[in-house]
Amino acid sequence: LVLHLTWRNSASVPPWWIAVPCVLYALLVAVRLARFNATTLEQHGWFQGVPSPASGALVATAVILLVRQQDSLEAARYMPPVLLALALAMVSNLPFPRPRPVSSRLWNGVLLINALTVYFCGLLRIWPEYLFSMAIIIVLGGLGVGVRRSLQG
């Protein structure tokens, strides 16, 4: 779908600019899943690299928004570099926090309400903007926490 949207709306973009990142994304998702299944070394509470479901949620909601907002289809030409960046983040060694309850009951309540809202919106196919913003917050927030942890030692 990303290939179709980008080719259809960006005639000036060379085909390799679109195809290579899409193929690399698919291959690196497979590498990420294989590494996750084969790795026995685990830091408690941390993933190694961005989890593929978080990356997939970001890509899927971006595509939904591009299709839904017909006037913004020109933005589809930026999807290949985004796919490449997400693919590299998935196979990186950056720590990414696992979702888990924290000591604050209020924060746990906020997380629960957000999780239920995401499932509700996904099942009913409403508010893709909310889903996209949650995916961005999860991916960028997780990467930020992971980078901070890496720099601290």
Short mmCIF file of C-alpha atoms in Angstrom, two decimals:
data_model
loop_
_atom_site.label_atom_id
_atom_site.label_comp_id
_atom_site.label_asym_id
_atom_site.label_seq_id
_atom_site.Cartn_x
_atom_site.Cartn_y
_atom_site.Cartn_z
CA LEU A 1 0.00 0.00 0.00
CA VAL A 2 2.88 2.36 0.76
CA LEU A 3 4.36 1.57 -2.65
CA HIS A 4 1.04 2.20 -4.38
CA LEU A 5 0.36 5.48 -2.55
CA THR A 6 3.82 6.84 -3.21
CA TRP A 7 4.02 5.82 -6.88
CA ARG A 8 0.54 7.12 -7.59
CA ASN A 9 1.17 10.53 -6.06
CA SER A 10 4.85 11.24 -6.70
CA ALA A 11 5.67 10.76 -10.35
CA SER A 12 8.99 12.59 -9.92
CA VAL A 13 10.27 10.06 -7.35
CA PRO A 14 12.41 7.25 -8.83
CA PRO A 15 10.96 3.75 -8.27
CA TRP A 16 14.01 2.51 -6.31
CA TRP A 17 13.48 5.32 -3.76
CA ILE A 18 10.17 3.68 -2.91
CA ALA A 19 10.82 -0.02 -3.45
CA VAL A 20 14.13 -0.39 -1.59
CA PRO A 21 12.93 0.95 1.78
CA CYS A 22 9.69 -1.07 1.56
CA VAL A 23 11.56 -4.31 0.85
CA LEU A 24 14.19 -3.54 3.51
CA TYR A 25 11.45 -2.82 6.05
CA ALA A 26 9.82 -6.20 5.39
CA LEU A 27 13.17 -8.02 5.58
CA LEU A 28 14.27 -6.27 8.76
CA VAL A 29 10.92 -7.02 10.43
CA ALA A 30 11.68 -10.69 9.78
CA VAL A 31 15.22 -10.25 11.15
CA ARG A 32 13.84 -8.49 14.24
CA LEU A 33 11.35 -11.28 14.91
CA ALA A 34 13.99 -13.96 14.34
CA ARG A 35 16.41 -12.23 16.69
CA PHE A 36 13.72 -11.83 19.33
CA ASN A 37 12.91 -15.56 19.17
CA ALA A 38 16.55 -16.70 19.07
CA THR A 39 18.02 -14.41 21.74
CA THR A 40 18.32 -15.82 25.23
CA LEU A 41 20.16 -12.81 26.64
CA GLU A 42 17.49 -10.56 28.11
CA GLN A 43 17.70 -7.43 30.18
CA HIS A 44 14.78 -7.46 32.57
CA GLY A 45 12.17 -4.94 31.45
CA TRP A 46 13.84 -4.00 28.16
CA PHE A 47 13.59 -4.99 24.50
CA GLN A 48 16.55 -4.75 22.19
CA GLY A 49 15.48 -2.35 19.43
CA VAL A 50 11.99 -1.07 18.66
CA PRO A 51 9.39 -3.88 18.82
CA SER A 52 7.90 -4.67 15.42
CA PRO A 53 4.27 -4.23 16.63
CA ALA A 54 5.04 -0.64 17.69
CA SER A 55 6.72 0.06 14.36
CA GLY A 56 3.89 -1.62 12.47
CA ALA A 57 1.29 0.40 14.36
CA LEU A 58 3.05 3.60 13.36
CA VAL A 59 3.28 2.59 9.69
CA ALA A 60 -0.31 1.29 9.54
CA THR A 61 -1.84 4.37 11.14
CA ALA A 62 0.24 6.66 8.91
CA VAL A 63 -1.07 4.85 5.83
CA ILE A 64 -4.65 5.05 7.14
CA LEU A 65 -4.26 8.79 7.64
CA LEU A 66 -2.76 9.26 4.18
CA VAL A 67 -5.66 7.41 2.58
CA ARG A 68 -8.25 9.15 4.71
CA GLN A 69 -6.89 12.66 4.12
CA GLN A 70 -6.93 12.72 0.32
CA ASP A 71 -5.44 16.22 0.18
CA SER A 72 -2.32 15.08 2.05
CA LEU A 73 -1.43 12.18 -0.25
CA GLU A 74 1.56 14.15 -1.47
CA ALA A 75 3.08 13.45 1.96
CA ALA A 76 3.32 9.77 0.94
CA ARG A 77 6.69 10.52 -0.66
CA TYR A 78 8.13 10.81 2.86
CA MET A 79 7.08 7.29 3.82
CA PRO A 80 10.14 5.50 2.34
CA PRO A 81 12.67 7.31 4.59
CA VAL A 82 10.36 6.79 7.57
CA LEU A 83 10.18 3.07 6.77
CA LEU A 84 13.96 2.89 6.51
CA ALA A 85 14.45 4.68 9.84
CA LEU A 86 11.93 2.41 11.59
CA ALA A 87 13.52 -0.69 10.07
CA LEU A 88 16.95 0.33 11.33
CA ALA A 89 15.52 1.16 14.77
CA MET A 90 13.99 -2.33 14.98
CA VAL A 91 17.31 -4.09 14.46
CA SER A 92 19.33 -1.64 16.53
CA ASN A 93 20.79 -2.50 19.92
CA LEU A 94 19.09 0.44 21.64
CA PRO A 95 17.17 -0.58 24.74
CA PHE A 96 13.42 -0.06 24.44
CA PRO A 97 11.27 -0.28 27.60
CA ARG A 98 8.77 -3.11 27.93
CA PRO A 99 5.27 -2.06 28.95
CA ARG A 100 4.76 -2.83 32.61
CA PRO A 101 2.88 -1.45 35.60
CA VAL A 102 4.61 1.21 37.65
CA SER A 103 4.26 2.20 41.31
CA SER A 104 1.81 5.07 40.65
CA ARG A 105 -1.83 3.95 40.61
CA LEU A 106 -2.80 7.15 38.79
CA TRP A 107 -0.27 6.53 36.00
CA ASN A 108 -1.37 2.88 35.73
CA GLY A 109 -4.95 4.12 35.37
CA VAL A 110 -3.93 6.51 32.58
CA LEU A 111 -2.09 3.68 30.79
CA LEU A 112 -5.09 1.36 31.15
CA ILE A 113 -7.51 3.97 29.80
CA ASN A 114 -5.19 4.67 26.85
CA ALA A 115 -4.83 0.95 26.10
CA LEU A 116 -8.60 0.44 26.18
CA THR A 117 -9.14 3.52 23.99
CA VAL A 118 -6.60 2.25 21.44
CA TYR A 119 -8.34 -1.15 21.26
CA PHE A 120 -11.73 0.54 21.02
CA CYS A 121 -10.58 2.86 18.22
CA GLY A 122 -8.87 0.04 16.37
CA LEU A 123 -11.84 -2.30 16.50
CA LEU A 124 -14.34 0.36 15.48
CA ARG A 125 -11.93 1.94 12.97
CA ILE A 126 -12.42 5.43 14.34
CA TRP A 127 -10.04 8.24 15.33
CA PRO A 128 -6.96 7.18 13.37
CA GLU A 129 -5.37 10.47 14.38
CA TYR A 130 -5.47 9.34 18.02
CA LEU A 131 -4.01 5.95 17.10
CA PHE A 132 -1.24 7.63 15.09
CA SER A 133 -0.39 10.02 17.91
CA MET A 134 -0.24 7.13 20.41
CA ALA A 135 2.05 5.17 18.07
CA ILE A 136 4.36 8.19 17.72
CA ILE A 137 4.42 8.71 21.49
CA ILE A 138 5.22 5.04 22.10
CA VAL A 139 7.98 4.80 19.49
CA LEU A 140 9.65 8.17 20.11
CA GLY A 141 9.15 8.00 23.88
CA GLY A 142 10.57 4.49 24.06
CA LEU A 143 13.54 5.47 21.92
CA GLY A 144 14.13 8.54 24.08
CA VAL A 145 14.10 6.49 27.29
CA GLY A 146 16.38 3.91 25.67
CA VAL A 147 18.90 6.51 24.49
CA ARG A 148 18.92 8.13 27.93
CA ARG A 149 19.52 4.72 29.53
CA SER A 150 22.34 3.95 27.08
CA LEU A 151 24.05 7.27 27.80
CA GLN A 152 23.81 6.73 31.57
CA GLY A 153 25.71 3.50 31.35
#
